[in-house]
Tab-separated table of C-alpha atoms in Angstrom:
chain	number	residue	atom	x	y	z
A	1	UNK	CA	141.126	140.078	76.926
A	2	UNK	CA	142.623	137.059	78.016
A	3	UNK	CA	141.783	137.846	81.735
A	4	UNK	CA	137.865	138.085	80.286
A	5	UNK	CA	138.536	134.935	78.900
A	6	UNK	CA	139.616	133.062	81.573
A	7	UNK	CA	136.662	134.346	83.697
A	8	UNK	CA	133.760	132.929	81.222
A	9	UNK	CA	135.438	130.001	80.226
A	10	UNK	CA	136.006	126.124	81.572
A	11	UNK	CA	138.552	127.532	83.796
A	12	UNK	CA	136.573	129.353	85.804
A	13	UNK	CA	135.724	127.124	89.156
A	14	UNK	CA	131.859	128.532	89.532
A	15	UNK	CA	130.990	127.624	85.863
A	16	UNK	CA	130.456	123.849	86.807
A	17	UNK	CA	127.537	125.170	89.115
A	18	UNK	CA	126.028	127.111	86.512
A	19	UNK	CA	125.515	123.597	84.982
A	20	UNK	CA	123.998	121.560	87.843
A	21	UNK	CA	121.844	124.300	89.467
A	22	UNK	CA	118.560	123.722	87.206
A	23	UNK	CA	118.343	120.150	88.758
A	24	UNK	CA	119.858	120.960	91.927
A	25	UNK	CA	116.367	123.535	91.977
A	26	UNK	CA	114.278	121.048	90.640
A	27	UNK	CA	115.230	118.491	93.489
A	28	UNK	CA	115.398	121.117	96.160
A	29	UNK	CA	111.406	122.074	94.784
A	30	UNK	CA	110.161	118.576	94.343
A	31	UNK	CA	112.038	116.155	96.356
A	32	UNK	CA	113.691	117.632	99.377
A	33	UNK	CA	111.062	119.800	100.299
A	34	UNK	CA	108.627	117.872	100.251
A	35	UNK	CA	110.525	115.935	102.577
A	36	UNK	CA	111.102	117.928	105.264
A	37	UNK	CA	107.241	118.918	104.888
A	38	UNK	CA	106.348	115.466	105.524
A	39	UNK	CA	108.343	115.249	108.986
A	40	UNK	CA	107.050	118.593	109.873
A	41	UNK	CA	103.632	117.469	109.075
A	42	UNK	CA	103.576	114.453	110.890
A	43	UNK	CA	103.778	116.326	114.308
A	44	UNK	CA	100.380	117.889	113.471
A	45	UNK	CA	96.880	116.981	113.161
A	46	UNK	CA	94.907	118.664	110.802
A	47	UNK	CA	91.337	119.839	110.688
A	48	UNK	CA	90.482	121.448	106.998
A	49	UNK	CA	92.745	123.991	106.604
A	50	UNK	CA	93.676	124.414	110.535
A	51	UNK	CA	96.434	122.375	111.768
A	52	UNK	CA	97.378	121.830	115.727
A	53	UNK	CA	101.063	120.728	117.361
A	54	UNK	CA	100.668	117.314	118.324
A	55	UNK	CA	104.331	115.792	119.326
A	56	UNK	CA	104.480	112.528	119.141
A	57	UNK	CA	101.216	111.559	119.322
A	58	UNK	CA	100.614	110.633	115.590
A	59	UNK	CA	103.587	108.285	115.930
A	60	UNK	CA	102.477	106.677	119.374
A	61	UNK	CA	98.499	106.671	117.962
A	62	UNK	CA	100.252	104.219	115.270
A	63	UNK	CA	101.933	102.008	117.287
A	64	UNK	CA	99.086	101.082	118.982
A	65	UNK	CA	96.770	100.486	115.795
A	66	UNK	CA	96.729	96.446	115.092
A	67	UNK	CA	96.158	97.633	111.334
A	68	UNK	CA	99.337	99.369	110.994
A	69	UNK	CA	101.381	97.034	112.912
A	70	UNK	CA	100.265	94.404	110.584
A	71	UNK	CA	101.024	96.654	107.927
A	72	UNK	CA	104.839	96.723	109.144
A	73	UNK	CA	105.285	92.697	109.496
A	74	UNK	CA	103.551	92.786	105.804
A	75	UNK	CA	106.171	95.686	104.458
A	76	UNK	CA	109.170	93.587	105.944
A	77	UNK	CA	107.900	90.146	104.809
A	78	UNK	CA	107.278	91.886	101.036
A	79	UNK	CA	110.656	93.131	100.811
A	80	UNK	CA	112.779	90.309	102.556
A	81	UNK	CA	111.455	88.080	100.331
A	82	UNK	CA	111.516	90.476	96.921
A	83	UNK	CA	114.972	90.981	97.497
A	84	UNK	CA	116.503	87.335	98.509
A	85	UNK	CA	114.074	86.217	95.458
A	86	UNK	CA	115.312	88.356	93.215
A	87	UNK	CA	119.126	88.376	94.011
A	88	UNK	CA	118.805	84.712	94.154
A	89	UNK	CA	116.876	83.912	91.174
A	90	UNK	CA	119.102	86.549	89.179
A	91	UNK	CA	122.501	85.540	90.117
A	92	UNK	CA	121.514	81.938	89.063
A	93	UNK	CA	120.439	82.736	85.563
A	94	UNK	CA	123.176	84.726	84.989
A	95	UNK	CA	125.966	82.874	86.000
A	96	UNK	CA	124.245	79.868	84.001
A	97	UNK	CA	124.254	81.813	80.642
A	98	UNK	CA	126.831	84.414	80.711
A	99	UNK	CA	129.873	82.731	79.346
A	100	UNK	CA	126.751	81.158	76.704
A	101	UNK	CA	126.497	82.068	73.112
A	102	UNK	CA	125.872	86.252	72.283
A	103	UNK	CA	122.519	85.038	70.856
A	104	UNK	CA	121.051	83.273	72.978
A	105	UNK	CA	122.145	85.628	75.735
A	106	UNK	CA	120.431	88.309	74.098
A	107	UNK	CA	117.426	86.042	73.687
A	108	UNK	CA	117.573	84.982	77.775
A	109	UNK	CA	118.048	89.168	78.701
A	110	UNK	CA	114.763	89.771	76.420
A	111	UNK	CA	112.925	87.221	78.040
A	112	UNK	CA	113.240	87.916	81.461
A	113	UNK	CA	113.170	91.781	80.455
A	114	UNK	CA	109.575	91.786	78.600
A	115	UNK	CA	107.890	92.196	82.108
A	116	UNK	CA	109.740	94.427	83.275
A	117	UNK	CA	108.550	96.964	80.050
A	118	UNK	CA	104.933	96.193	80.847
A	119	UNK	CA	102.835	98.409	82.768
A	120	UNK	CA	102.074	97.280	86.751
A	121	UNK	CA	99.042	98.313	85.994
A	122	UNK	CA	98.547	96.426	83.224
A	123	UNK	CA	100.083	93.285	84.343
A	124	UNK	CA	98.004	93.878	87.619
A	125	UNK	CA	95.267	93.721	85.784
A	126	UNK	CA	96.071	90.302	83.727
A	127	UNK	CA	97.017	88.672	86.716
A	128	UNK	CA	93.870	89.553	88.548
A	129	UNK	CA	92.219	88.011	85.197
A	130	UNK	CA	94.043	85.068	85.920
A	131	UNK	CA	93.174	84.585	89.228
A	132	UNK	CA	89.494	85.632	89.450
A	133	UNK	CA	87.877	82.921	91.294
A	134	UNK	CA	84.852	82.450	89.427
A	135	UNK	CA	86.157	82.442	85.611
A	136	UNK	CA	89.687	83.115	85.790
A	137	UNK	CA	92.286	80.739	83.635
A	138	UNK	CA	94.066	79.463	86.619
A	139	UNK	CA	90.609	78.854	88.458
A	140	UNK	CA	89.481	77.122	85.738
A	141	UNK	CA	92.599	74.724	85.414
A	142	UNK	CA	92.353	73.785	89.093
A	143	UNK	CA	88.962	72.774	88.774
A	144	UNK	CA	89.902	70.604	85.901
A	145	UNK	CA	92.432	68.580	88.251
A	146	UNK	CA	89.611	68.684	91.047
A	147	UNK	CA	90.618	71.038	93.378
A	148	UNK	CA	87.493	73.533	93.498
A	149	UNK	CA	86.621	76.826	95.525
A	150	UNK	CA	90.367	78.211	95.419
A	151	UNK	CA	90.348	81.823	96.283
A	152	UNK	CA	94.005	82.671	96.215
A	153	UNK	CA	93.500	86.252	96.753
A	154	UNK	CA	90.791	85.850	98.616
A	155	UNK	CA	92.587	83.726	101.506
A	156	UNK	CA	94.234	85.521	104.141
A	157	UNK	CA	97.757	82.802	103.860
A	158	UNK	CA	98.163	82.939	100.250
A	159	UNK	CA	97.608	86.455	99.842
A	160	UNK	CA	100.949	87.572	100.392
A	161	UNK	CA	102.839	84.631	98.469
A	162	UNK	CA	100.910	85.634	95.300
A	163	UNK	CA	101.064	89.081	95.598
A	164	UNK	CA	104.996	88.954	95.983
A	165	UNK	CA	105.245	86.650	93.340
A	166	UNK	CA	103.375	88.575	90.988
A	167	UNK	CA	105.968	91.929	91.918
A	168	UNK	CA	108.819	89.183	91.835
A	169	UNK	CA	107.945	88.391	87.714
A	170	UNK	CA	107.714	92.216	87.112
A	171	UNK	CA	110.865	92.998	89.128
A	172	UNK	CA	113.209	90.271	88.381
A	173	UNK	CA	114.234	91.147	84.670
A	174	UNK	CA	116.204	94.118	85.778
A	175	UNK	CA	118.626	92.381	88.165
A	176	UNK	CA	118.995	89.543	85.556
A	177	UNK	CA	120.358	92.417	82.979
A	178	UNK	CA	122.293	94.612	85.759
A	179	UNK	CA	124.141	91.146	86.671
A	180	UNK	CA	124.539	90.045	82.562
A	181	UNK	CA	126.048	93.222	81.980
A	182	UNK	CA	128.508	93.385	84.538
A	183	UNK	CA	129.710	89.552	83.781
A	184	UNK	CA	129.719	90.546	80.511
A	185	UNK	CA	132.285	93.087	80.909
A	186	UNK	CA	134.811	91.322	83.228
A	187	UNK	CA	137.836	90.915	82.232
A	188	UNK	CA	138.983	87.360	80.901
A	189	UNK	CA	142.331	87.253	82.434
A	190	UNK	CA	140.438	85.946	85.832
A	191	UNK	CA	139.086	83.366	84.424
A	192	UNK	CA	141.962	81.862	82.378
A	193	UNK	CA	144.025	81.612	85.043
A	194	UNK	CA	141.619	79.993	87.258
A	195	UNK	CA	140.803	77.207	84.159
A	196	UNK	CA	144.534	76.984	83.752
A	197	UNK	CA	144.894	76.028	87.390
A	198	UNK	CA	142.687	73.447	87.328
A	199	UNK	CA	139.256	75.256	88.392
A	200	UNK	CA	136.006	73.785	87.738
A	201	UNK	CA	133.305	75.961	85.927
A	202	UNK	CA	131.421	75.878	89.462
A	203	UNK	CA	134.559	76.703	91.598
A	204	UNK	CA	135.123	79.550	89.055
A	205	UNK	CA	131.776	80.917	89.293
A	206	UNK	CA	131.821	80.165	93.057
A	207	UNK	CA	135.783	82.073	94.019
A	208	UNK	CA	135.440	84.809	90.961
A	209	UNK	CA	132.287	85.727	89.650
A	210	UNK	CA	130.229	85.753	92.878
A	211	UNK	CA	132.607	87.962	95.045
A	212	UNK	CA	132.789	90.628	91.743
A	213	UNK	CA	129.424	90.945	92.016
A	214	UNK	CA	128.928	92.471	95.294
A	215	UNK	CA	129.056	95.957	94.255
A	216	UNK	CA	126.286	94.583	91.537
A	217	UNK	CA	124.236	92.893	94.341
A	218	UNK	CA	125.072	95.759	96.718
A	219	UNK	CA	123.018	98.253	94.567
A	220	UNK	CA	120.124	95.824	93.755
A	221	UNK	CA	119.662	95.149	97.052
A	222	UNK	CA	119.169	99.217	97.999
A	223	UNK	CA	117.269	99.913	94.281
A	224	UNK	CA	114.885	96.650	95.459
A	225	UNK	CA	113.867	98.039	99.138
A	226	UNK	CA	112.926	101.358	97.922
A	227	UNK	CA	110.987	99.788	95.010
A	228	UNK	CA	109.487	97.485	96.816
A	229	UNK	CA	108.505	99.951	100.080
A	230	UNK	CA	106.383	101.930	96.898
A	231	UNK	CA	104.626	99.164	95.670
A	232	UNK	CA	100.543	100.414	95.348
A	233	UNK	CA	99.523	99.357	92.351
A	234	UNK	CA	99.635	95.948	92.592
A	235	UNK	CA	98.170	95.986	96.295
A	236	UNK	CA	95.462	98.628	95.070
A	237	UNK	CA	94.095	96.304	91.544
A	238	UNK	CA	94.249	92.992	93.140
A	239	UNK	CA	93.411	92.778	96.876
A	240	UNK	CA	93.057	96.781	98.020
A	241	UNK	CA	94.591	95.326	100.980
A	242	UNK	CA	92.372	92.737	102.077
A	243	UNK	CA	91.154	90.230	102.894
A	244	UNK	CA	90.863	91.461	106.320
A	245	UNK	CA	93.777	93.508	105.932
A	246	UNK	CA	96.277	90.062	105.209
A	247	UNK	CA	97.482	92.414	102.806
A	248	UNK	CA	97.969	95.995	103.829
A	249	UNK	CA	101.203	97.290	103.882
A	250	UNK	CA	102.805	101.010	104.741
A	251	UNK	CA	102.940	102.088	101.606
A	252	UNK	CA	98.814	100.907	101.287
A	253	UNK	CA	98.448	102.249	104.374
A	254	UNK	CA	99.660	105.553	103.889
A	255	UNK	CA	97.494	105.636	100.970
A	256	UNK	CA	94.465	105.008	103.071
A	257	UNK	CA	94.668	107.625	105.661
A	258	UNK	CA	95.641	110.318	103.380
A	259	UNK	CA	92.987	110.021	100.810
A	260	UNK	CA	90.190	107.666	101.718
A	261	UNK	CA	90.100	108.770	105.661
A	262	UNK	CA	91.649	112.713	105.468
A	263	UNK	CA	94.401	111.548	108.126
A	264	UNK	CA	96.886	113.691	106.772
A	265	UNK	CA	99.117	114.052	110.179
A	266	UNK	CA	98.781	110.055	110.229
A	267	UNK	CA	99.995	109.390	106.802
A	268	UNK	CA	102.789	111.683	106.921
A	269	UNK	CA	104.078	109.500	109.992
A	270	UNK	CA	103.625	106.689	108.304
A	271	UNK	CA	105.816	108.457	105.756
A	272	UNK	CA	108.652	109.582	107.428
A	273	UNK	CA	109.120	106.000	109.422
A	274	UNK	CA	109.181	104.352	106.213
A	275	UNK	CA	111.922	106.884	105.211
A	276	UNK	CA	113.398	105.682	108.571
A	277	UNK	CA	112.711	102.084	107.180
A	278	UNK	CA	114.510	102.487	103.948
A	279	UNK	CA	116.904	104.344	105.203
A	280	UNK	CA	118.265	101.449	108.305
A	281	UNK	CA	117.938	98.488	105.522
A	282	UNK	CA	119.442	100.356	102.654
A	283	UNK	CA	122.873	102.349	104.645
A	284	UNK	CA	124.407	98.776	105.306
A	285	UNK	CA	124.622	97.597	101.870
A	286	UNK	CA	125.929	101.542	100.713
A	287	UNK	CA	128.836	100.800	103.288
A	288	UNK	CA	129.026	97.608	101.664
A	289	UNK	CA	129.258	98.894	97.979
A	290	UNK	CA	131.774	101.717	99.209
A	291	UNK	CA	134.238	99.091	100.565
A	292	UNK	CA	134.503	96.781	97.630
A	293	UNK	CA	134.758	100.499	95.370
C-alpha cells in the first residue's frame, strides 16, 4: 500500500511532468512549430498550393530590394530609440518619486499606466485624430500660432519621430511600474548607511539604486525589442507605411508580402531574420541579467 502510495504521490519524480505537459503541448502546437515552419518556408516559393526549393534566393531577392533595406534602418532606428527613451525616461521618474509619499506614488504609477491599458488601436486612432492635417486639434493649434500646411505624418522626416513617440506614450508606463516596484522593495539598510556616511540623495541614487536596477533594466531592454520588432498597428492606422515608404518597417513589411502581395516565401524570410534580429540584440542583455542574478 505504501509502495502504491509512493508511486502516485508528490514523491514520484514524473508527476511534475504530468503538470507542465498541457502547456508544454500548447507551445510545442502554437509557438515552436510554427517556428520552424517559418524557416522551412522561407527556402521556398510558393505558387497556390505548389511550393518549389529555392535556397537562398528569398533571402538574397531581399537584400537587394531598396524597400526592405529601408525597412531594416527603420526597424533599428524604432527600437534604438523606444528602448533608450523608455529606459531613460523611466529610470528618471522613478528614482524622482520612489522614496515620495505612498499616495502620490500610487497617483504617479496610475498616471503613466492609463496608456498603457488603452487599446493601440484605439489610441492609434485618437492620435491620428489629432494629427489629421486638415481638422485635427494639433493642426488646428499650429495654425493659430501661424505655422500652416503641417503634415506631420505626411512628411517623410517627421514620420518616424511621431510615430515612435506615439509607441513611446503607450509603452512607457510599464517600465515606470517594473522600476517603482523593484525600488519599492529594496531593502533600507543600503540606503541608511549611505545617508549616514555622508551621501547625497543624488550620489545615493547614482552608487545604489542605479546599479540594482540592472537586472530591472536588463529585462526591459529584451521585453522592449521584441515589442517593439511587432509593432503593426500603429504603422497600419496612421501612415500604412508611407509616405513613400519613410515608414515601413519589417514587421510592416512582412505584413505586406504575405497578405496584400501573396509573397509567402518572402515574408517568411523576412520572418526568420527578424527572429535573427531579436535574437543578436536581446542574448547580450540575458548574459547581462544572468551575471548580476
Amino acid at each position: 500500500m505504501n509502495k502504491k502510495k509512493k508511486v502516485l504521490g508528490i514523491e514520484n519524480p514524473y508527476s511534475g511532468y504530468l503538470f507542465i505537459a498541457p502547456q508544454v503541448l500548447l507551445m510545442i502546437v502554437f509557438i515552436i512549430y510554427p517556428v520552424v515552419k517559418g524557416f522551412k518556408m522561407s527556402f521556398y516559393e510558393f505558387y497556390g498550393m505548389d511550393s518549389y526549393f529555392i535556397g537562398l534566393a528569398n533571402f538574397t531577392n531581399l537584400f537587394n530590394d531598396p524597400i526592405f533595406i529601408r525597412s531594416i534602418f527603420n526597424t533599428v532606428l524604432f527600437v534604438a530609440a523606444i528602448v533608450i527613451l523608455t529606459i531613460i525616461f523611466a529610470l528618471f521618474v522613478a528614482t524622482a518619486v520612489y522614496d515620495k509619499n505612498s499616495r502620490y506614488v500610487s497617483f504617479i504609477r496610475g498616471s503613466y499606466y492609463l496608456p498603457v491599458m488603452v487599446s493601440m488601436v484605439v489610441m492609434s486612432i485618437i492620435w491620428n485624430f489629432l494629427l489629421n492635417p486638415s481638422n485635427g486639434l494639433i493642426s488646428y493649434a499650429l495654425d493659430n500660432i501661424g505655422i500652416e500646411g503641417v503634415n506631420l505624418l505626411g512628411n517623410t522626416k517627421t514620420v518616424m519621430p511621431v510615430i515612435i513617440f506615439v509607441t513611446f506614450v503607450g509603452n512607457v508606463g510599464q517600465a515606470i511600474i517594473l522600476y517603482l516596484a523593484t525600488m519599492i522593495g529594496l531593502p533600507e539598510d543600503y540606503f541608511e548607511a549611505a545617508q549616514l556616511d555622508g551621501a547625497t540623495r543624488w550620489q545615493r541614487i547614482r552608487y545604489i539604486l542605479i546599479p540594482l536596477m540592472k537586472p530591472t533594466t536588463a529585462y526591459l531592454v529584451v521585453i522592449n525589442i521584441i515589442a517593439v520588432l511587432k509593432i503593426f498597428v500603429v504603422i497600419q492606422l496612421l501612415t500604412g507605411g508611407g509616405p513613400n515608404n519613410a515608414s515601413v518597417t519589417m514587421m510592416y513589411y512582412l505584413y505586406q508580402n504575405a497578405f496584400i502581395y501573396n509573397n509567402t516565401g518572402i515574408a517568411s524570410a523576412i520572418g526568420v531574420l527578424m527572429f535573427i534580429i531579436a535574437l543578436l540584440l536581446s542574448v547580450p542583455q540575458l548574459k547581462s541579467f544572468i551575471r548580476t542574478k
